[in-house]
PDB file of C-alpha atoms in Angstrom:
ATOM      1  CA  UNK A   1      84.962 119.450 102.786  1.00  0.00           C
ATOM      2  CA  UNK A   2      86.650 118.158  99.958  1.00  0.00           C
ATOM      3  CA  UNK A   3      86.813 114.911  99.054  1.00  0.00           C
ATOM      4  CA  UNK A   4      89.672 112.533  96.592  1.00  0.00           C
ATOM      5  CA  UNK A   5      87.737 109.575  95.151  1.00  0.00           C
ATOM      6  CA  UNK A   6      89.612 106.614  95.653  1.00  0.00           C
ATOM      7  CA  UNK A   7      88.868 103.973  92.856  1.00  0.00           C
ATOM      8  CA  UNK A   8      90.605 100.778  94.582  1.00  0.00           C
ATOM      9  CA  UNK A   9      89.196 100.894  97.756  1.00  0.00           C
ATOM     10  CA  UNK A  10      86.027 102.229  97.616  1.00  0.00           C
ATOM     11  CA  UNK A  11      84.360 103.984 100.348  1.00  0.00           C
ATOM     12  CA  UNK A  12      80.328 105.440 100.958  1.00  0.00           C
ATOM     13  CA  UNK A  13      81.906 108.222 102.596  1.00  0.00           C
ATOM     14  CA  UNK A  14      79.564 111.068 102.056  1.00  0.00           C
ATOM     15  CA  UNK A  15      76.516 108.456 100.841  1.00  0.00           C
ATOM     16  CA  UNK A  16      75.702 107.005 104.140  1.00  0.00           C
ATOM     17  CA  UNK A  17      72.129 108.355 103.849  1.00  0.00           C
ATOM     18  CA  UNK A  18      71.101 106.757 100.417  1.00  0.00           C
ATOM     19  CA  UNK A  19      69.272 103.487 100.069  1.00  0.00           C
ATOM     20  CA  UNK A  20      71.625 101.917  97.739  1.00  0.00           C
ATOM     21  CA  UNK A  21      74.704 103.541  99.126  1.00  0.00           C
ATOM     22  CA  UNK A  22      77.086 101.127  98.034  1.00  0.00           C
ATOM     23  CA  UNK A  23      75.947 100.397  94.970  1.00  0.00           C
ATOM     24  CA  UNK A  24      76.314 104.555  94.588  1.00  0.00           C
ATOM     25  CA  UNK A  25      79.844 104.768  95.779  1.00  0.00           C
ATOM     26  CA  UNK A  26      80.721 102.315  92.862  1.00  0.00           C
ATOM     27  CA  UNK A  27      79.160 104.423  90.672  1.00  0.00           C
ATOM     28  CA  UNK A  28      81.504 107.453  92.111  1.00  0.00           C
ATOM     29  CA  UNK A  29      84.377 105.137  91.729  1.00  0.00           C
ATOM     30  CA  UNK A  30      83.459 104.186  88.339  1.00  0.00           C
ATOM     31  CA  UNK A  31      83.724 107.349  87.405  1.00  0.00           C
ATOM     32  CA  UNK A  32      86.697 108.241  88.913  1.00  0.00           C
ATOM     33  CA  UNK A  33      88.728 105.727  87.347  1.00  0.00           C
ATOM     34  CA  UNK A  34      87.517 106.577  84.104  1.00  0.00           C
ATOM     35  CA  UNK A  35      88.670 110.287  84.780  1.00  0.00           C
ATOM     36  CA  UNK A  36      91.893 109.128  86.033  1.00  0.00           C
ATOM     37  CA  UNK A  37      92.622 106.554  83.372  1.00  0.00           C
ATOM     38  CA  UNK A  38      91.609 109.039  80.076  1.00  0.00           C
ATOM     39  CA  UNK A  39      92.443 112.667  81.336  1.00  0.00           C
ATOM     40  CA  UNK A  40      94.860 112.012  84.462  1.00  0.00           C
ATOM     41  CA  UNK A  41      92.039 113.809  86.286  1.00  0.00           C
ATOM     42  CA  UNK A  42      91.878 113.026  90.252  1.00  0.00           C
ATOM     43  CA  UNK A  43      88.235 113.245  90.634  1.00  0.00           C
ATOM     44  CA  UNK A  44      88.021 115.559  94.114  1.00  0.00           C
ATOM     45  CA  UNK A  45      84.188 116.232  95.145  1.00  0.00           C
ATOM     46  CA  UNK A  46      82.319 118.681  97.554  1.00  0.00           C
ATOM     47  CA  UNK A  47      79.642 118.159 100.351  1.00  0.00           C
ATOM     48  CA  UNK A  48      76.658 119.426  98.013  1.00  0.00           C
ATOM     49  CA  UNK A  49      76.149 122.544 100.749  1.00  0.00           C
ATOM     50  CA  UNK A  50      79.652 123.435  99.376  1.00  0.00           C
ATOM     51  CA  UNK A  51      78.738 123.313  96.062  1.00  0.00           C
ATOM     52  CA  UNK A  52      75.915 125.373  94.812  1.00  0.00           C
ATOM     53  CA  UNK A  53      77.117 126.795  92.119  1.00  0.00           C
ATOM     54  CA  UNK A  54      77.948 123.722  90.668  1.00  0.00           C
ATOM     55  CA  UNK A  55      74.416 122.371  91.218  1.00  0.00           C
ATOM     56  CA  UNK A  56      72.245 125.231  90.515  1.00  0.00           C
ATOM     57  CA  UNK A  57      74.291 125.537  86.997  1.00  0.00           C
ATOM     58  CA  UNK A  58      73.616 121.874  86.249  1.00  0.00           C
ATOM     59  CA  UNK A  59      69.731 122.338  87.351  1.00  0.00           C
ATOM     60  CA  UNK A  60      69.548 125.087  85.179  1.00  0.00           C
ATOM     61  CA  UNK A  61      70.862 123.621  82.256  1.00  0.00           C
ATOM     62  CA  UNK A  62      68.470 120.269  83.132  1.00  0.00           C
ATOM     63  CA  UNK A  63      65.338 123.183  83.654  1.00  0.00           C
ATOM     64  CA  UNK A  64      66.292 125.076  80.754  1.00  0.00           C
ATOM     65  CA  UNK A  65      66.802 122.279  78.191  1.00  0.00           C
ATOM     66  CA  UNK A  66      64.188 119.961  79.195  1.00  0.00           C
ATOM     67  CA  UNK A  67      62.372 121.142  82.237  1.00  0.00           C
ATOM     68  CA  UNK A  68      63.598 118.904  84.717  1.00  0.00           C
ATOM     69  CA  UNK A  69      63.340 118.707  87.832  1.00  0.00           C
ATOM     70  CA  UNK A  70      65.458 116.525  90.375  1.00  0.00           C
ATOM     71  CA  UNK A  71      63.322 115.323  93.461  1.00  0.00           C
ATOM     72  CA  UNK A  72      66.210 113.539  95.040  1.00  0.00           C
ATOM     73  CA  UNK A  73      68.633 115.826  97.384  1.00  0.00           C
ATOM     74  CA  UNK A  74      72.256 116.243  96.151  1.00  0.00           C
ATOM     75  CA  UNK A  75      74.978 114.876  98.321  1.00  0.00           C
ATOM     76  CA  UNK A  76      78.348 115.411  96.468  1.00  0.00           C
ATOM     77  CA  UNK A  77      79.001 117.651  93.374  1.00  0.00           C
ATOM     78  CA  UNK A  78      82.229 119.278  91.379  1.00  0.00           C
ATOM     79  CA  UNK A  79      83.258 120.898  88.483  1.00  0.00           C
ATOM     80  CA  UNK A  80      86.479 121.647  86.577  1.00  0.00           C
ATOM     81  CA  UNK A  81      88.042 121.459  83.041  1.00  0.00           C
ATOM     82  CA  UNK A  82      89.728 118.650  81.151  1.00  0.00           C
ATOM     83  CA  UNK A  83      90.797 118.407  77.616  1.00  0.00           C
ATOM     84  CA  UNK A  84      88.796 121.606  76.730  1.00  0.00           C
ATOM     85  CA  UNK A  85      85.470 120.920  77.932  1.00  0.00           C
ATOM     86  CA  UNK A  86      84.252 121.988  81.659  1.00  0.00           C
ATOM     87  CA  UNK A  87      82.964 118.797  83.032  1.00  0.00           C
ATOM     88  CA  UNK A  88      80.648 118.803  86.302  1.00  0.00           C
ATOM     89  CA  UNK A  89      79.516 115.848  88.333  1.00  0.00           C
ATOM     90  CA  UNK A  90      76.469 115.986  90.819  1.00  0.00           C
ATOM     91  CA  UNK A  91      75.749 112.705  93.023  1.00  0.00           C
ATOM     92  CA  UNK A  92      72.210 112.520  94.327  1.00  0.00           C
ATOM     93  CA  UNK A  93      70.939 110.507  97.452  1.00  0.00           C
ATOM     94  CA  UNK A  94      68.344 108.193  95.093  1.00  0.00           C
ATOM     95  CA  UNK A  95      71.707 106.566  93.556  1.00  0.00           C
ATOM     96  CA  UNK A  96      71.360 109.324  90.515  1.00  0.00           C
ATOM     97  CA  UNK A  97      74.527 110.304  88.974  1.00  0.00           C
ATOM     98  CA  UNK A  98      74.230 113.387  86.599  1.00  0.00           C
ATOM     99  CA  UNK A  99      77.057 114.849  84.818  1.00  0.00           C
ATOM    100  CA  UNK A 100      77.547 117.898  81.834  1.00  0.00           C
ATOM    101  CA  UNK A 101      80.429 118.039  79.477  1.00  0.00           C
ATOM    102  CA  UNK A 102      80.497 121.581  78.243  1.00  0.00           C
ATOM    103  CA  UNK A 103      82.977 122.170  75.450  1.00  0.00           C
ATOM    104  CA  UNK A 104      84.415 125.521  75.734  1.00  0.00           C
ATOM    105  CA  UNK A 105      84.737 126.035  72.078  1.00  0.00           C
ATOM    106  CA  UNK A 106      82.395 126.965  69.456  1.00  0.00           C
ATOM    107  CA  UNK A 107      81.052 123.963  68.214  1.00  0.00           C
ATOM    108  CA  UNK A 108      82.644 121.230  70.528  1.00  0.00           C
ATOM    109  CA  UNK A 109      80.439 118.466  72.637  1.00  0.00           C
ATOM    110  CA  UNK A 110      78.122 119.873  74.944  1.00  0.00           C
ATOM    111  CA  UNK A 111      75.672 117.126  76.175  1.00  0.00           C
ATOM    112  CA  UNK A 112      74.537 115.704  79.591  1.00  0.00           C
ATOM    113  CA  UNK A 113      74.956 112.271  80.820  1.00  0.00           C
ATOM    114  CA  UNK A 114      72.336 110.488  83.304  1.00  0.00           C
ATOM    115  CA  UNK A 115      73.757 107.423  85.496  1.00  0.00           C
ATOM    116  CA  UNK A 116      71.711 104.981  87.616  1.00  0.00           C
ATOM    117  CA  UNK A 117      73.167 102.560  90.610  1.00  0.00           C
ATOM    118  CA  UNK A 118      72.480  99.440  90.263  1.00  0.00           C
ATOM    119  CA  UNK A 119      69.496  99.140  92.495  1.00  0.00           C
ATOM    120  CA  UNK A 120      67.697 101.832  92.001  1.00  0.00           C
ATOM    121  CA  UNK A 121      64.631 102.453  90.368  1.00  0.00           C
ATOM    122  CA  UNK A 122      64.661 105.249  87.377  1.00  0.00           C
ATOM    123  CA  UNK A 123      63.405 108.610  88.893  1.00  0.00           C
ATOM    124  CA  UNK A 124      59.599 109.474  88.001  1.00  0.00           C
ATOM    125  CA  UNK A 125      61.181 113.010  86.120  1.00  0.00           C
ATOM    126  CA  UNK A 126      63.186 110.639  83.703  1.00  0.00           C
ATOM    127  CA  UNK A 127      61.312 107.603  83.379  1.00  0.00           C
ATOM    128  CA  UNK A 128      58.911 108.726  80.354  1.00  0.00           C
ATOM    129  CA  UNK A 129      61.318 110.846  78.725  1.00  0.00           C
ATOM    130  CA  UNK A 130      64.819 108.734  78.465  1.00  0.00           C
ATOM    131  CA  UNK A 131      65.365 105.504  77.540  1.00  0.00           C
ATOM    132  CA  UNK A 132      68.347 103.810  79.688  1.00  0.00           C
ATOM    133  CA  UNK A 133      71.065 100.914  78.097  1.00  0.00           C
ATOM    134  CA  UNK A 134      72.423  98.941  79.995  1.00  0.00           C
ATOM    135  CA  UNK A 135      76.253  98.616  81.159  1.00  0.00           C
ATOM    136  CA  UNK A 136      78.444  96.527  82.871  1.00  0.00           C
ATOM    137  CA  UNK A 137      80.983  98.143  85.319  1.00  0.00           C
ATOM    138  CA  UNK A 138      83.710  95.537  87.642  1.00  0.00           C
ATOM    139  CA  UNK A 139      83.042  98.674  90.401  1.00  0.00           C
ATOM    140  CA  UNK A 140      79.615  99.256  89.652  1.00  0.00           C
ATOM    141  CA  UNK A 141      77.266  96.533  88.591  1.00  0.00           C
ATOM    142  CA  UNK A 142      75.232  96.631  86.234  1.00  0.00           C
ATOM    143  CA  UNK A 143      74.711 100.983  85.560  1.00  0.00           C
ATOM    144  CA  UNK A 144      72.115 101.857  83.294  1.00  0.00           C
ATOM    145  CA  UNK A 145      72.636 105.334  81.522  1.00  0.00           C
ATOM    146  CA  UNK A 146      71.323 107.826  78.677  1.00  0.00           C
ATOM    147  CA  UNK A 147      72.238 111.476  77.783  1.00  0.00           C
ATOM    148  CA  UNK A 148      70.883 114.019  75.780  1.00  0.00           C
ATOM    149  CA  UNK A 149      72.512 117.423  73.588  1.00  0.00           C
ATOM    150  CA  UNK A 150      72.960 120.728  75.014  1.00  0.00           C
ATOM    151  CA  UNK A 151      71.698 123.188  72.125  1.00  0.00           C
ATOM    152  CA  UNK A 152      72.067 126.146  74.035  1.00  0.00           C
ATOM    153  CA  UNK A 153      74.897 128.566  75.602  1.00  0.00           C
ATOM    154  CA  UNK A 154      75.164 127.707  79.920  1.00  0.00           C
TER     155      UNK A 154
END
């Protein structure tokens, strides 16, 4: 079932079974806004059993690149194309927010971002390879983030 992120009144619909649930749905909110305020993008997510596509494209670019591995179970997840680049977003039930810009041009940005709720402890797969800054959000908290370059064609 599809669902339209609403970034003014902000709901854990879909997040009910993650320990820092609210602090998650901020995150999702977050997010939307941004979307909404820089590409006039509606930010519209799946239930994660709806999406698998999605998710097993961003776990293979995460396995591929830099054999990850996600422990935490995927609860929402989307994927569509703004300003040139297909941009995916997969929500996980530790408070992990994961998300791949994929310029569809030769040469443009490919790269993908990592997001933490406030309240959440960094996953064991990230911890010794990413360092996370530190960021400020009115909907969020405090979010803590890093990213890293996709050198290869997904």
């Amino acid at each position: 079932m599809a669902y339209l992120v609403d970034f003014k009144d902000v709901s854990t619909e879909g997040f009910e079974s993650s320990p820092v649930a609210q602090a998650l749905a901020g995150l999702r909110a977050n997010e939307a806004r941004y979307l909404k305020n820089k590409f006039d993008h509606d930010l519209v997510l799946e239930d994660a059993s709806d999406a698998d596509g999605v998710i097993a494209w961003v776990h293979n670019i995460l396995a591929e690149e830099r054999d990850l591995h996600i422990a935490s179970r995927p609860l929402q997840a989307c994927v569509f194309e703004a300003d040139g680049a297909k941009r995916a977003y997969v929500f996980y039930e530790s408070g992990l927010s994961i998300n791949v810009l994929y310029g569809l041009a030769d040469g443009e940005k490919r790269a993908v971002g990592f997001k933490l709720s406030d309240g959440m402890e960094v996953p064991e797969e990230l911890a010794d390879k990413f360092k996370f800054a530190r960021q400020k959000s009115k909907l969020a908290g405090t979010v803590r983030g890093s990213y890293f370059v996709i050198k290869n064609e997904y």
